[in-house]
Amino acid sequence: MKVTLKILLLSAILFSSLLFGAINYPHVFKELGLAHILSVIEGKTLLIYFGSAGCSWCKKFENEVLNNQAVQDFLRANFVFVRILGGTSQNVFKGKVYTNNELFKLFKVPAVPTFVFMKGDNLIHTEIGYSPPSEYLKLLKTKVRIIDEGYDENSQDLSKDLDNYKGKPMIIRISKDDAEFVLIYDKNAKLIEKLDKELKEVDLCTTYVTSDEAIAKKLNGIGVIRVLLIQDKNE
């Protein structure tokens, strides 16, 4: 990650809007640029939620869907989730400064709530409108299967055993600098240097960061969705 981009991003975070109200999901991001960088480092899908302070369906989504434990667990395991409210608050995205209203235009948001799915720099899908918790969770799971596992959108297997689906466990190799960045800004990330034999403290939805390849493989083998393995570029 370029130093100048980090400086620009962190400067914007200091001046982020105070207009965002309380939200029930503790791992929501307000800064799009930060969320995008984390999603790239962690190999996760970026989920951008566009809403409005005066939108009743947005409030219903935040109160009923984001307060659902199954939705929360699947989100933090597989996505980096960011909320953008309409207004003149500024956000940095891919090195450029935008107002939130400009981001609405950039992503061609027709109404709220709207949910934009991105992997890396690629816009994958846009979902418009409210869905109850069970339907929203189904949407999240099918998108992960399509994006991370390559399922055909029209395949009959897409919905097979979906209730028990947790995501695709992956080991992502990252630099030491990126590991430090993740541990500072992602509340769901945890540094792990040793494992207890019973693995009692392992949470499959936590993003684990380690420099030990044996630990990374062990966590991946028991189904942890995202393990970040610190590795120098020349290794």
PDB file of C-alpha atoms in Angstrom:
ATOM      1  CA  MET A   1       0.000   0.000   0.000  1.00  0.00           C
ATOM      2  CA  LYS A   2       1.433   3.380  -0.958  1.00  0.00           C
ATOM      3  CA  VAL A   3       2.368   5.684   1.922  1.00  0.00           C
ATOM      4  CA  THR A   4       0.667   8.708   0.321  1.00  0.00           C
ATOM      5  CA  LEU A   5      -2.614   6.800   0.063  1.00  0.00           C
ATOM      6  CA  LYS A   6      -2.383   5.810   3.726  1.00  0.00           C
ATOM      7  CA  ILE A   7      -1.774   9.429   4.763  1.00  0.00           C
ATOM      8  CA  LEU A   8      -4.719  10.688   2.705  1.00  0.00           C
ATOM      9  CA  LEU A   9      -6.970   7.989   4.054  1.00  0.00           C
ATOM     10  CA  LEU A  10      -6.044   8.502   7.697  1.00  0.00           C
ATOM     11  CA  SER A  11      -6.466  12.271   7.358  1.00  0.00           C
ATOM     12  CA  ALA A  12     -10.011  11.745   6.105  1.00  0.00           C
ATOM     13  CA  ILE A  13     -10.776   9.412   9.018  1.00  0.00           C
ATOM     14  CA  LEU A  14      -9.896  12.184  11.476  1.00  0.00           C
ATOM     15  CA  PHE A  15     -12.530  14.432   9.872  1.00  0.00           C
ATOM     16  CA  SER A  16     -15.208  11.771   9.293  1.00  0.00           C
ATOM     17  CA  SER A  17     -18.790  12.797   9.898  1.00  0.00           C
ATOM     18  CA  LEU A  18     -20.432  12.821  13.315  1.00  0.00           C
ATOM     19  CA  LEU A  19     -23.823  12.459  11.668  1.00  0.00           C
ATOM     20  CA  PHE A  20     -23.719   8.659  11.765  1.00  0.00           C
ATOM     21  CA  GLY A  21     -26.019   7.424  14.478  1.00  0.00           C
ATOM     22  CA  ALA A  22     -25.702   4.329  16.611  1.00  0.00           C
ATOM     23  CA  ILE A  23     -25.862   1.028  14.778  1.00  0.00           C
ATOM     24  CA  ASN A  24     -26.336  -2.472  16.119  1.00  0.00           C
ATOM     25  CA  TYR A  25     -23.535  -4.161  14.186  1.00  0.00           C
ATOM     26  CA  PRO A  26     -20.240  -3.479  16.003  1.00  0.00           C
ATOM     27  CA  HIS A  27     -18.033  -4.058  12.954  1.00  0.00           C
ATOM     28  CA  VAL A  28     -19.514  -1.424  10.666  1.00  0.00           C
ATOM     29  CA  PHE A  29     -17.110   1.005   8.984  1.00  0.00           C
ATOM     30  CA  LYS A  30     -17.859   4.640   8.125  1.00  0.00           C
ATOM     31  CA  GLU A  31     -14.818   5.293   5.933  1.00  0.00           C
ATOM     32  CA  LEU A  32     -15.142   3.706   2.485  1.00  0.00           C
ATOM     33  CA  GLY A  33     -11.440   3.954   1.660  1.00  0.00           C
ATOM     34  CA  LEU A  34     -10.428   2.198   4.865  1.00  0.00           C
ATOM     35  CA  ALA A  35     -13.022  -0.529   4.340  1.00  0.00           C
ATOM     36  CA  HIS A  36     -11.936  -1.033   0.730  1.00  0.00           C
ATOM     37  CA  ILE A  37      -8.252  -1.380   1.671  1.00  0.00           C
ATOM     38  CA  LEU A  38      -9.067  -3.888   4.426  1.00  0.00           C
ATOM     39  CA  SER A  39     -11.255  -5.921   2.067  1.00  0.00           C
ATOM     40  CA  VAL A  40      -8.397  -6.150  -0.450  1.00  0.00           C
ATOM     41  CA  ILE A  41      -5.820  -7.141   2.168  1.00  0.00           C
ATOM     42  CA  GLU A  42      -8.110  -9.743   3.735  1.00  0.00           C
ATOM     43  CA  GLY A  43      -9.424 -11.102   0.448  1.00  0.00           C
ATOM     44  CA  LYS A  44     -12.991 -10.387   1.495  1.00  0.00           C
ATOM     45  CA  THR A  45     -15.936  -8.936  -0.362  1.00  0.00           C
ATOM     46  CA  LEU A  46     -16.623  -5.270   0.365  1.00  0.00           C
ATOM     47  CA  LEU A  47     -20.298  -4.674   1.120  1.00  0.00           C
ATOM     48  CA  ILE A  48     -21.331  -1.023   0.855  1.00  0.00           C
ATOM     49  CA  TYR A  49     -24.649  -0.141   2.462  1.00  0.00           C
ATOM     50  CA  PHE A  50     -26.087   3.136   1.180  1.00  0.00           C
ATOM     51  CA  GLY A  51     -28.731   4.586   3.466  1.00  0.00           C
ATOM     52  CA  SER A  52     -30.372   7.738   4.710  1.00  0.00           C
ATOM     53  CA  ALA A  53     -31.046   9.097   8.182  1.00  0.00           C
ATOM     54  CA  GLY A  54     -34.697   9.659   7.283  1.00  0.00           C
ATOM     55  CA  CYS A  55     -35.271   6.294   5.588  1.00  0.00           C
ATOM     56  CA  SER A  56     -37.705   4.060   7.484  1.00  0.00           C
ATOM     57  CA  TRP A  57     -36.615   0.940   5.586  1.00  0.00           C
ATOM     58  CA  CYS A  58     -32.987   1.718   6.450  1.00  0.00           C
ATOM     59  CA  LYS A  59     -33.879   1.954  10.131  1.00  0.00           C
ATOM     60  CA  LYS A  60     -35.781  -1.321   9.841  1.00  0.00           C
ATOM     61  CA  PHE A  61     -32.738  -2.945   8.246  1.00  0.00           C
ATOM     62  CA  GLU A  62     -30.412  -1.647  10.961  1.00  0.00           C
ATOM     63  CA  ASN A  63     -32.752  -2.593  13.825  1.00  0.00           C
ATOM     64  CA  GLU A  64     -33.908  -5.986  12.604  1.00  0.00           C
ATOM     65  CA  VAL A  65     -31.323  -7.355  10.167  1.00  0.00           C
ATOM     66  CA  LEU A  66     -28.043  -5.950  11.513  1.00  0.00           C
ATOM     67  CA  ASN A  67     -29.178  -6.912  15.004  1.00  0.00           C
ATOM     68  CA  ASN A  68     -29.551 -10.555  13.949  1.00  0.00           C
ATOM     69  CA  GLN A  69     -26.739 -12.705  15.349  1.00  0.00           C
ATOM     70  CA  ALA A  70     -26.550 -15.075  12.365  1.00  0.00           C
ATOM     71  CA  VAL A  71     -26.297 -12.117   9.976  1.00  0.00           C
ATOM     72  CA  GLN A  72     -23.617 -10.494  12.119  1.00  0.00           C
ATOM     73  CA  ASP A  73     -21.503 -13.654  12.296  1.00  0.00           C
ATOM     74  CA  PHE A  74     -21.649 -14.282   8.565  1.00  0.00           C
ATOM     75  CA  LEU A  75     -20.901 -10.643   7.800  1.00  0.00           C
ATOM     76  CA  ARG A  76     -17.810 -10.373   9.970  1.00  0.00           C
ATOM     77  CA  ALA A  77     -16.456 -13.696   8.718  1.00  0.00           C
ATOM     78  CA  ASN A  78     -16.868 -13.026   4.992  1.00  0.00           C
ATOM     79  CA  PHE A  79     -17.319  -9.292   4.397  1.00  0.00           C
ATOM     80  CA  VAL A  80     -15.996  -5.867   5.223  1.00  0.00           C
ATOM     81  CA  PHE A  81     -19.170  -3.859   5.794  1.00  0.00           C
ATOM     82  CA  VAL A  82     -19.341  -0.075   5.386  1.00  0.00           C
ATOM     83  CA  ARG A  83     -22.311   2.278   5.803  1.00  0.00           C
ATOM     84  CA  ILE A  84     -22.592   5.447   3.721  1.00  0.00           C
ATOM     85  CA  LEU A  85     -25.330   7.945   4.553  1.00  0.00           C
ATOM     86  CA  GLY A  86     -26.343  10.649   2.132  1.00  0.00           C
ATOM     87  CA  GLY A  87     -24.913  14.091   2.836  1.00  0.00           C
ATOM     88  CA  THR A  88     -21.855  16.271   2.385  1.00  0.00           C
ATOM     89  CA  SER A  89     -19.544  14.329   4.715  1.00  0.00           C
ATOM     90  CA  GLN A  90     -16.271  13.488   3.000  1.00  0.00           C
ATOM     91  CA  ASN A  91     -14.921  10.035   2.224  1.00  0.00           C
ATOM     92  CA  VAL A  92     -11.688   8.903   0.594  1.00  0.00           C
ATOM     93  CA  PHE A  93     -12.049   6.127  -1.965  1.00  0.00           C
ATOM     94  CA  LYS A  94      -9.144   4.806  -4.038  1.00  0.00           C
ATOM     95  CA  GLY A  95      -7.098   7.937  -3.405  1.00  0.00           C
ATOM     96  CA  LYS A  96      -9.800  10.496  -4.218  1.00  0.00           C
ATOM     97  CA  VAL A  97     -11.958  12.569  -1.897  1.00  0.00           C
ATOM     98  CA  TYR A  98     -15.727  12.420  -2.388  1.00  0.00           C
ATOM     99  CA  THR A  99     -18.715  13.709  -0.502  1.00  0.00           C
ATOM    100  CA  ASN A 100     -21.154  10.959   0.419  1.00  0.00           C
ATOM    101  CA  ASN A 101     -23.637  12.412  -2.069  1.00  0.00           C
ATOM    102  CA  GLU A 102     -20.981  12.077  -4.766  1.00  0.00           C
ATOM    103  CA  LEU A 103     -20.490   8.438  -3.797  1.00  0.00           C
ATOM    104  CA  PHE A 104     -24.215   7.872  -4.311  1.00  0.00           C
ATOM    105  CA  LYS A 105     -23.763   9.163  -7.858  1.00  0.00           C
ATOM    106  CA  LEU A 106     -20.522   7.259  -8.426  1.00  0.00           C
ATOM    107  CA  PHE A 107     -22.202   3.956  -7.564  1.00  0.00           C
ATOM    108  CA  LYS A 108     -25.466   4.943  -9.300  1.00  0.00           C
ATOM    109  CA  VAL A 109     -27.576   4.395  -6.193  1.00  0.00           C
ATOM    110  CA  PRO A 110     -31.249   4.699  -7.265  1.00  0.00           C
ATOM    111  CA  ALA A 111     -32.889   4.409  -3.830  1.00  0.00           C
ATOM    112  CA  VAL A 112     -32.177   3.494  -0.221  1.00  0.00           C
ATOM    113  CA  PRO A 113     -31.362   1.087   1.163  1.00  0.00           C
ATOM    114  CA  THR A 114     -28.996  -0.146  -1.555  1.00  0.00           C
ATOM    115  CA  PHE A 115     -26.242  -2.728  -1.088  1.00  0.00           C
ATOM    116  CA  VAL A 116     -23.228  -2.824  -3.398  1.00  0.00           C
ATOM    117  CA  PHE A 117     -20.966  -5.890  -3.468  1.00  0.00           C
ATOM    118  CA  MET A 118     -17.343  -5.363  -4.573  1.00  0.00           C
ATOM    119  CA  LYS A 119     -14.383  -7.747  -4.779  1.00  0.00           C
ATOM    120  CA  GLY A 120     -11.162  -5.835  -5.141  1.00  0.00           C
ATOM    121  CA  ASP A 121     -11.894  -3.084  -7.678  1.00  0.00           C
ATOM    122  CA  ASN A 122     -14.719  -4.997  -9.357  1.00  0.00           C
ATOM    123  CA  LEU A 123     -18.361  -4.181  -8.745  1.00  0.00           C
ATOM    124  CA  ILE A 124     -20.098  -7.567  -8.561  1.00  0.00           C
ATOM    125  CA  HIS A 125     -23.722  -6.932  -7.671  1.00  0.00           C
ATOM    126  CA  THR A 126     -26.149  -4.241  -6.542  1.00  0.00           C
ATOM    127  CA  GLU A 127     -29.132  -5.161  -4.372  1.00  0.00           C
ATOM    128  CA  ILE A 128     -31.887  -2.597  -3.828  1.00  0.00           C
ATOM    129  CA  GLY A 129     -34.396  -2.562  -1.003  1.00  0.00           C
ATOM    130  CA  TYR A 130     -35.110  -4.181   2.342  1.00  0.00           C
ATOM    131  CA  SER A 131     -35.084  -7.918   3.003  1.00  0.00           C
ATOM    132  CA  PRO A 132     -35.923  -9.645   6.322  1.00  0.00           C
ATOM    133  CA  PRO A 133     -33.061 -11.337   8.189  1.00  0.00           C
ATOM    134  CA  SER A 134     -33.520 -14.833   6.727  1.00  0.00           C
ATOM    135  CA  GLU A 135     -33.689 -13.527   3.147  1.00  0.00           C
ATOM    136  CA  TYR A 136     -30.775 -11.148   3.643  1.00  0.00           C
ATOM    137  CA  LEU A 137     -28.639 -13.944   5.085  1.00  0.00           C
ATOM    138  CA  LYS A 138     -29.527 -16.111   2.085  1.00  0.00           C
ATOM    139  CA  LEU A 139     -28.429 -13.263  -0.204  1.00  0.00           C
ATOM    140  CA  LEU A 140     -25.084 -12.961   1.610  1.00  0.00           C
ATOM    141  CA  LYS A 141     -24.422 -16.690   1.468  1.00  0.00           C
ATOM    142  CA  THR A 142     -25.263 -17.058  -2.214  1.00  0.00           C
ATOM    143  CA  LYS A 143     -23.048 -14.091  -3.113  1.00  0.00           C
ATOM    144  CA  VAL A 144     -20.101 -15.588  -1.225  1.00  0.00           C
ATOM    145  CA  ARG A 145     -20.584 -18.887  -3.022  1.00  0.00           C
ATOM    146  CA  ILE A 146     -20.651 -17.082  -6.360  1.00  0.00           C
ATOM    147  CA  ILE A 147     -17.764 -14.692  -5.642  1.00  0.00           C
ATOM    148  CA  ASP A 148     -15.387 -16.883  -3.612  1.00  0.00           C
ATOM    149  CA  GLU A 149     -16.230 -20.370  -4.843  1.00  0.00           C
ATOM    150  CA  GLY A 150     -17.182 -19.718  -8.463  1.00  0.00           C
ATOM    151  CA  TYR A 151     -20.717 -21.108  -8.349  1.00  0.00           C
ATOM    152  CA  ASP A 152     -22.840 -20.417 -11.388  1.00  0.00           C
ATOM    153  CA  GLU A 153     -25.581 -17.917 -10.531  1.00  0.00           C
ATOM    154  CA  ASN A 154     -28.190 -20.225 -12.070  1.00  0.00           C
ATOM    155  CA  SER A 155     -26.835 -23.465 -10.616  1.00  0.00           C
ATOM    156  CA  GLN A 156     -29.191 -25.648  -8.592  1.00  0.00           C
ATOM    157  CA  ASP A 157     -26.287 -26.337  -6.233  1.00  0.00           C
ATOM    158  CA  LEU A 158     -26.168 -22.683  -5.208  1.00  0.00           C
ATOM    159  CA  SER A 159     -28.835 -23.210  -2.540  1.00  0.00           C
ATOM    160  CA  LYS A 160     -27.727 -26.705  -1.500  1.00  0.00           C
ATOM    161  CA  ASP A 161     -27.221 -27.012   2.285  1.00  0.00           C
ATOM    162  CA  LEU A 162     -27.213 -23.226   2.491  1.00  0.00           C
ATOM    163  CA  ASP A 163     -28.423 -23.187   6.101  1.00  0.00           C
ATOM    164  CA  ASN A 164     -25.159 -24.727   7.300  1.00  0.00           C
ATOM    165  CA  TYR A 165     -22.890 -22.741   4.984  1.00  0.00           C
ATOM    166  CA  LYS A 166     -20.304 -20.601   6.807  1.00  0.00           C
ATOM    167  CA  GLY A 167     -18.183 -19.373   3.885  1.00  0.00           C
ATOM    168  CA  LYS A 168     -14.980 -20.552   2.211  1.00  0.00           C
ATOM    169  CA  PRO A 169     -12.022 -20.900   4.604  1.00  0.00           C
ATOM    170  CA  MET A 170      -8.962 -19.201   3.099  1.00  0.00           C
ATOM    171  CA  ILE A 171      -5.355 -18.482   3.982  1.00  0.00           C
ATOM    172  CA  ILE A 172      -4.312 -15.079   2.617  1.00  0.00           C
ATOM    173  CA  ARG A 173      -0.601 -14.252   2.544  1.00  0.00           C
ATOM    174  CA  ILE A 174       0.117 -10.638   3.497  1.00  0.00           C
ATOM    175  CA  SER A 175       3.045  -8.355   4.294  1.00  0.00           C
ATOM    176  CA  LYS A 176       4.066  -7.272   7.784  1.00  0.00           C
ATOM    177  CA  ASP A 177       2.916  -3.710   7.065  1.00  0.00           C
ATOM    178  CA  ASP A 178      -0.509  -4.907   5.959  1.00  0.00           C
ATOM    179  CA  ALA A 179      -0.780  -7.139   9.021  1.00  0.00           C
ATOM    180  CA  GLU A 180      -0.105  -4.137  11.258  1.00  0.00           C
ATOM    181  CA  PHE A 181      -2.705  -2.106   9.367  1.00  0.00           C
ATOM    182  CA  VAL A 182      -5.336  -4.841   9.771  1.00  0.00           C
ATOM    183  CA  LEU A 183      -4.666  -5.270  13.484  1.00  0.00           C
ATOM    184  CA  ILE A 184      -5.022  -1.524  14.059  1.00  0.00           C
ATOM    185  CA  TYR A 185      -8.202  -0.904  12.073  1.00  0.00           C
ATOM    186  CA  ASP A 186     -10.160  -4.159  11.964  1.00  0.00           C
ATOM    187  CA  LYS A 187     -11.830  -4.877  15.311  1.00  0.00           C
ATOM    188  CA  ASN A 188     -12.576  -8.411  14.121  1.00  0.00           C
ATOM    189  CA  ALA A 189      -8.871  -9.190  13.577  1.00  0.00           C
ATOM    190  CA  LYS A 190      -6.762 -10.956  16.194  1.00  0.00           C
ATOM    191  CA  LEU A 191      -3.056 -11.781  16.326  1.00  0.00           C
ATOM    192  CA  ILE A 192      -2.458 -15.415  17.264  1.00  0.00           C
ATOM    193  CA  GLU A 193       0.985 -16.808  18.083  1.00  0.00           C
ATOM    194  CA  LYS A 194       0.067 -20.127  19.669  1.00  0.00           C
ATOM    195  CA  LEU A 195      -2.914 -22.479  19.907  1.00  0.00           C
ATOM    196  CA  ASP A 196      -4.204 -24.397  22.881  1.00  0.00           C
ATOM    197  CA  LYS A 197      -4.633 -28.102  22.203  1.00  0.00           C
ATOM    198  CA  GLU A 198      -8.420 -28.067  22.534  1.00  0.00           C
ATOM    199  CA  LEU A 199      -8.819 -24.954  20.343  1.00  0.00           C
ATOM    200  CA  LYS A 200     -11.471 -23.764  22.793  1.00  0.00           C
ATOM    201  CA  GLU A 201     -10.880 -20.080  22.148  1.00  0.00           C
ATOM    202  CA  VAL A 202     -11.018 -20.274  18.349  1.00  0.00           C
ATOM    203  CA  ASP A 203     -13.908 -18.397  16.725  1.00  0.00           C
ATOM    204  CA  LEU A 204     -14.512 -19.383  13.094  1.00  0.00           C
ATOM    205  CA  CYS A 205     -15.733 -15.856  12.279  1.00  0.00           C
ATOM    206  CA  THR A 206     -12.692 -13.993  13.627  1.00  0.00           C
ATOM    207  CA  THR A 207      -9.973 -12.918  11.186  1.00  0.00           C
ATOM    208  CA  TYR A 208      -6.771 -14.419  12.592  1.00  0.00           C
ATOM    209  CA  VAL A 209      -3.333 -12.978  11.844  1.00  0.00           C
ATOM    210  CA  THR A 210      -0.258 -15.139  12.315  1.00  0.00           C
ATOM    211  CA  SER A 211       3.319 -15.537  11.116  1.00  0.00           C
ATOM    212  CA  ASP A 212       3.266 -19.287  11.831  1.00  0.00           C
ATOM    213  CA  GLU A 213       2.296 -21.343   8.780  1.00  0.00           C
ATOM    214  CA  ALA A 214       1.473 -24.400  10.898  1.00  0.00           C
ATOM    215  CA  ILE A 215      -1.004 -22.359  12.922  1.00  0.00           C
ATOM    216  CA  ALA A 216      -2.488 -20.909   9.739  1.00  0.00           C
ATOM    217  CA  LYS A 217      -3.031 -24.380   8.287  1.00  0.00           C
ATOM    218  CA  LYS A 218      -4.513 -25.651  11.558  1.00  0.00           C
ATOM    219  CA  LEU A 219      -7.004 -22.788  11.726  1.00  0.00           C
ATOM    220  CA  ASN A 220      -7.874 -23.210   8.061  1.00  0.00           C
ATOM    221  CA  GLY A 221      -8.364 -26.945   8.571  1.00  0.00           C
ATOM    222  CA  ILE A 222     -10.939 -26.497  11.337  1.00  0.00           C
ATOM    223  CA  GLY A 223     -12.906 -24.022   9.246  1.00  0.00           C
ATOM    224  CA  VAL A 224     -11.783 -20.516  10.234  1.00  0.00           C
ATOM    225  CA  ILE A 225     -13.036 -18.424   7.320  1.00  0.00           C
ATOM    226  CA  ARG A 226     -10.120 -16.026   7.074  1.00  0.00           C
ATOM    227  CA  VAL A 227      -6.533 -16.538   8.201  1.00  0.00           C
ATOM    228  CA  LEU A 228      -3.922 -13.916   7.288  1.00  0.00           C
ATOM    229  CA  LEU A 229      -0.413 -15.360   7.107  1.00  0.00           C
ATOM    230  CA  ILE A 230       2.357 -12.798   7.477  1.00  0.00           C
ATOM    231  CA  GLN A 231       5.037 -13.444   4.935  1.00  0.00           C
ATOM    232  CA  ASP A 232       7.825 -11.320   3.492  1.00  0.00           C
ATOM    233  CA  LYS A 233       7.502 -10.652  -0.226  1.00  0.00           C
ATOM    234  CA  ASN A 234      10.755 -12.428  -1.007  1.00  0.00           C
ATOM    235  CA  GLU A 235       9.701 -15.687   0.647  1.00  0.00           C
TER     236      GLU A 235
END
